[in-house]
Amino acid sequence: MRLSGKTAVVTAAAQGIGRATAERFRDEGARVFALDRDAAALQAIEGVEHIVVDLLDPSEIAALPATIGDIDILANVAGFVAAGDILQGSDDDW
């Protein structure tokens, strides 16, 4: 198990690429924190820690380190598309 002893965090983990990534990290021995706002879909993923979170809410993001602790691997799969190009984007868009 190549990731034994490592802690991985995967955002948008309830489905698609995020879920596949979380499951692969788990299968490789990592302790996985699967993050998503879809609680029901998260519960379907076995062998990982489930954290229901809205990543558009800065206060929810700020609370994560106390729950997770040190992170070895971050797979930030969550995405959001704002109107305009990157030069027009604000801090709130990020």
JSON list of C-alpha atoms in Angstrom, two decimals:
[
{"chain": "A", "resi": 1, "resn": "MET", "atom": "CA", "xyz": [0.00, 0.00, 0.00]},
{"chain": "A", "resi": 2, "resn": "ARG", "atom": "CA", "xyz": [1.81, 3.03, -1.32]},
{"chain": "A", "resi": 3, "resn": "LEU", "atom": "CA", "xyz": [-0.10, 5.63, 0.72]},
{"chain": "A", "resi": 4, "resn": "SER", "atom": "CA", "xyz": [-0.12, 3.87, 4.08]},
{"chain": "A", "resi": 5, "resn": "GLY", "atom": "CA", "xyz": [0.18, 6.38, 6.90]},
{"chain": "A", "resi": 6, "resn": "LYS", "atom": "CA", "xyz": [-0.79, 9.33, 4.70]},
{"chain": "A", "resi": 7, "resn": "THR", "atom": "CA", "xyz": [-3.82, 11.58, 5.12]},
{"chain": "A", "resi": 8, "resn": "ALA", "atom": "CA", "xyz": [-5.65, 12.57, 1.95]},
{"chain": "A", "resi": 9, "resn": "VAL", "atom": "CA", "xyz": [-8.40, 15.14, 1.47]},
{"chain": "A", "resi": 10, "resn": "VAL", "atom": "CA", "xyz": [-10.61, 14.96, -1.62]},
{"chain": "A", "resi": 11, "resn": "THR", "atom": "CA", "xyz": [-13.14, 17.67, -2.44]},
{"chain": "A", "resi": 12, "resn": "ALA", "atom": "CA", "xyz": [-16.23, 16.98, -4.58]},
{"chain": "A", "resi": 13, "resn": "ALA", "atom": "CA", "xyz": [-15.87, 13.38, -3.47]},
{"chain": "A", "resi": 14, "resn": "ALA", "atom": "CA", "xyz": [-19.50, 12.31, -3.76]},
{"chain": "A", "resi": 15, "resn": "GLN", "atom": "CA", "xyz": [-19.34, 11.35, -7.41]},
{"chain": "A", "resi": 16, "resn": "GLY", "atom": "CA", "xyz": [-17.30, 11.21, -10.60]},
{"chain": "A", "resi": 17, "resn": "ILE", "atom": "CA", "xyz": [-13.59, 12.02, -10.54]},
{"chain": "A", "resi": 18, "resn": "GLY", "atom": "CA", "xyz": [-13.71, 13.03, -6.86]},
{"chain": "A", "resi": 19, "resn": "ARG", "atom": "CA", "xyz": [-15.24, 9.73, -5.77]},
{"chain": "A", "resi": 20, "resn": "ALA", "atom": "CA", "xyz": [-12.87, 7.68, -7.91]},
{"chain": "A", "resi": 21, "resn": "THR", "atom": "CA", "xyz": [-9.91, 9.60, -6.47]},
{"chain": "A", "resi": 22, "resn": "ALA", "atom": "CA", "xyz": [-11.10, 9.10, -2.88]},
{"chain": "A", "resi": 23, "resn": "GLU", "atom": "CA", "xyz": [-11.63, 5.38, -3.46]},
{"chain": "A", "resi": 24, "resn": "ARG", "atom": "CA", "xyz": [-8.22, 4.98, -5.08]},
{"chain": "A", "resi": 25, "resn": "PHE", "atom": "CA", "xyz": [-6.44, 6.78, -2.25]},
{"chain": "A", "resi": 26, "resn": "ARG", "atom": "CA", "xyz": [-8.34, 4.56, 0.22]},
{"chain": "A", "resi": 27, "resn": "ASP", "atom": "CA", "xyz": [-7.38, 1.44, -1.72]},
{"chain": "A", "resi": 28, "resn": "GLU", "atom": "CA", "xyz": [-3.73, 2.55, -1.61]},
{"chain": "A", "resi": 29, "resn": "GLY", "atom": "CA", "xyz": [-3.88, 2.75, 2.20]},
{"chain": "A", "resi": 30, "resn": "ALA", "atom": "CA", "xyz": [-4.44, 6.45, 2.89]},
{"chain": "A", "resi": 31, "resn": "ARG", "atom": "CA", "xyz": [-6.76, 7.78, 5.54]},
{"chain": "A", "resi": 32, "resn": "VAL", "atom": "CA", "xyz": [-9.21, 9.67, 3.34]},
{"chain": "A", "resi": 33, "resn": "PHE", "atom": "CA", "xyz": [-11.41, 12.62, 4.21]},
{"chain": "A", "resi": 34, "resn": "ALA", "atom": "CA", "xyz": [-14.09, 12.82, 1.53]},
{"chain": "A", "resi": 35, "resn": "LEU", "atom": "CA", "xyz": [-15.67, 16.29, 1.32]},
{"chain": "A", "resi": 36, "resn": "ASP", "atom": "CA", "xyz": [-18.88, 17.20, -0.48]},
{"chain": "A", "resi": 37, "resn": "ARG", "atom": "CA", "xyz": [-22.17, 18.97, 0.18]},
{"chain": "A", "resi": 38, "resn": "ASP", "atom": "CA", "xyz": [-24.17, 15.87, -0.83]},
{"chain": "A", "resi": 39, "resn": "ALA", "atom": "CA", "xyz": [-24.41, 13.93, 2.44]},
{"chain": "A", "resi": 40, "resn": "ALA", "atom": "CA", "xyz": [-26.37, 11.00, 1.02]},
{"chain": "A", "resi": 41, "resn": "ALA", "atom": "CA", "xyz": [-23.90, 10.38, -1.79]},
{"chain": "A", "resi": 42, "resn": "LEU", "atom": "CA", "xyz": [-20.94, 10.62, 0.61]},
{"chain": "A", "resi": 43, "resn": "GLN", "atom": "CA", "xyz": [-22.43, 7.94, 2.84]},
{"chain": "A", "resi": 44, "resn": "ALA", "atom": "CA", "xyz": [-22.27, 5.49, -0.08]},
{"chain": "A", "resi": 45, "resn": "ILE", "atom": "CA", "xyz": [-18.45, 5.62, -0.06]},
{"chain": "A", "resi": 46, "resn": "GLU", "atom": "CA", "xyz": [-17.13, 3.02, 2.36]},
{"chain": "A", "resi": 47, "resn": "GLY", "atom": "CA", "xyz": [-13.88, 3.19, 4.26]},
{"chain": "A", "resi": 48, "resn": "VAL", "atom": "CA", "xyz": [-13.42, 6.98, 4.26]},
{"chain": "A", "resi": 49, "resn": "GLU", "atom": "CA", "xyz": [-14.21, 9.82, 6.64]},
{"chain": "A", "resi": 50, "resn": "HIS", "atom": "CA", "xyz": [-17.25, 11.77, 5.43]},
{"chain": "A", "resi": 51, "resn": "ILE", "atom": "CA", "xyz": [-17.37, 15.55, 5.84]},
{"chain": "A", "resi": 52, "resn": "VAL", "atom": "CA", "xyz": [-20.40, 17.42, 4.58]},
{"chain": "A", "resi": 53, "resn": "VAL", "atom": "CA", "xyz": [-19.26, 20.93, 3.71]},
{"chain": "A", "resi": 54, "resn": "ASP", "atom": "CA", "xyz": [-20.19, 23.77, 1.39]},
{"chain": "A", "resi": 55, "resn": "LEU", "atom": "CA", "xyz": [-16.89, 24.94, -0.10]},
{"chain": "A", "resi": 56, "resn": "LEU", "atom": "CA", "xyz": [-18.49, 28.23, -1.09]},
{"chain": "A", "resi": 57, "resn": "ASP", "atom": "CA", "xyz": [-18.81, 29.11, 2.62]},
{"chain": "A", "resi": 58, "resn": "PRO", "atom": "CA", "xyz": [-15.51, 30.47, 4.02]},
{"chain": "A", "resi": 59, "resn": "SER", "atom": "CA", "xyz": [-16.55, 29.76, 7.62]},
{"chain": "A", "resi": 60, "resn": "GLU", "atom": "CA", "xyz": [-17.06, 26.07, 6.82]},
{"chain": "A", "resi": 61, "resn": "ILE", "atom": "CA", "xyz": [-13.66, 25.93, 5.13]},
{"chain": "A", "resi": 62, "resn": "ALA", "atom": "CA", "xyz": [-12.02, 27.62, 8.13]},
{"chain": "A", "resi": 63, "resn": "ALA", "atom": "CA", "xyz": [-13.36, 24.89, 10.43]},
{"chain": "A", "resi": 64, "resn": "LEU", "atom": "CA", "xyz": [-11.81, 22.01, 8.46]},
{"chain": "A", "resi": 65, "resn": "PRO", "atom": "CA", "xyz": [-8.24, 22.03, 9.87]},
{"chain": "A", "resi": 66, "resn": "ALA", "atom": "CA", "xyz": [-9.53, 21.37, 13.39]},
{"chain": "A", "resi": 67, "resn": "THR", "atom": "CA", "xyz": [-11.37, 18.29, 12.11]},
{"chain": "A", "resi": 68, "resn": "ILE", "atom": "CA", "xyz": [-8.78, 16.93, 9.70]},
{"chain": "A", "resi": 69, "resn": "GLY", "atom": "CA", "xyz": [-5.39, 17.87, 11.16]},
{"chain": "A", "resi": 70, "resn": "ASP", "atom": "CA", "xyz": [-2.27, 17.55, 9.03]},
{"chain": "A", "resi": 71, "resn": "ILE", "atom": "CA", "xyz": [-2.76, 16.79, 5.33]},
{"chain": "A", "resi": 72, "resn": "ASP", "atom": "CA", "xyz": [-0.29, 14.91, 3.13]},
{"chain": "A", "resi": 73, "resn": "ILE", "atom": "CA", "xyz": [-2.36, 14.86, -0.07]},
{"chain": "A", "resi": 74, "resn": "LEU", "atom": "CA", "xyz": [-4.96, 17.32, -1.35]},
{"chain": "A", "resi": 75, "resn": "ALA", "atom": "CA", "xyz": [-7.08, 16.56, -4.41]},
{"chain": "A", "resi": 76, "resn": "ASN", "atom": "CA", "xyz": [-9.13, 19.69, -4.97]},
{"chain": "A", "resi": 77, "resn": "VAL", "atom": "CA", "xyz": [-11.64, 18.35, -7.49]},
{"chain": "A", "resi": 78, "resn": "ALA", "atom": "CA", "xyz": [-14.40, 20.85, -6.66]},
{"chain": "A", "resi": 79, "resn": "GLY", "atom": "CA", "xyz": [-14.89, 23.49, -9.28]},
{"chain": "A", "resi": 80, "resn": "PHE", "atom": "CA", "xyz": [-16.87, 26.64, -9.86]},
{"chain": "A", "resi": 81, "resn": "VAL", "atom": "CA", "xyz": [-17.17, 28.69, -13.01]},
{"chain": "A", "resi": 82, "resn": "ALA", "atom": "CA", "xyz": [-17.66, 32.43, -12.70]},
{"chain": "A", "resi": 83, "resn": "ALA", "atom": "CA", "xyz": [-18.63, 34.69, -15.57]},
{"chain": "A", "resi": 84, "resn": "GLY", "atom": "CA", "xyz": [-15.79, 36.51, -17.31]},
{"chain": "A", "resi": 85, "resn": "ASP", "atom": "CA", "xyz": [-12.10, 35.73, -17.50]},
{"chain": "A", "resi": 86, "resn": "ILE", "atom": "CA", "xyz": [-9.57, 35.30, -14.72]},
{"chain": "A", "resi": 87, "resn": "LEU", "atom": "CA", "xyz": [-8.51, 38.96, -14.86]},
{"chain": "A", "resi": 88, "resn": "GLN", "atom": "CA", "xyz": [-12.07, 40.08, -14.14]},
{"chain": "A", "resi": 89, "resn": "GLY", "atom": "CA", "xyz": [-12.52, 37.70, -11.22]},
{"chain": "A", "resi": 90, "resn": "SER", "atom": "CA", "xyz": [-12.73, 38.92, -7.63]},
{"chain": "A", "resi": 91, "resn": "ASP", "atom": "CA", "xyz": [-11.60, 37.27, -4.40]},
{"chain": "A", "resi": 92, "resn": "ASP", "atom": "CA", "xyz": [-15.20, 36.19, -3.87]},
{"chain": "A", "resi": 93, "resn": "ASP", "atom": "CA", "xyz": [-15.12, 34.37, -7.23]},
{"chain": "A", "resi": 94, "resn": "TRP", "atom": "CA", "xyz": [-12.23, 32.28, -5.96]}
]
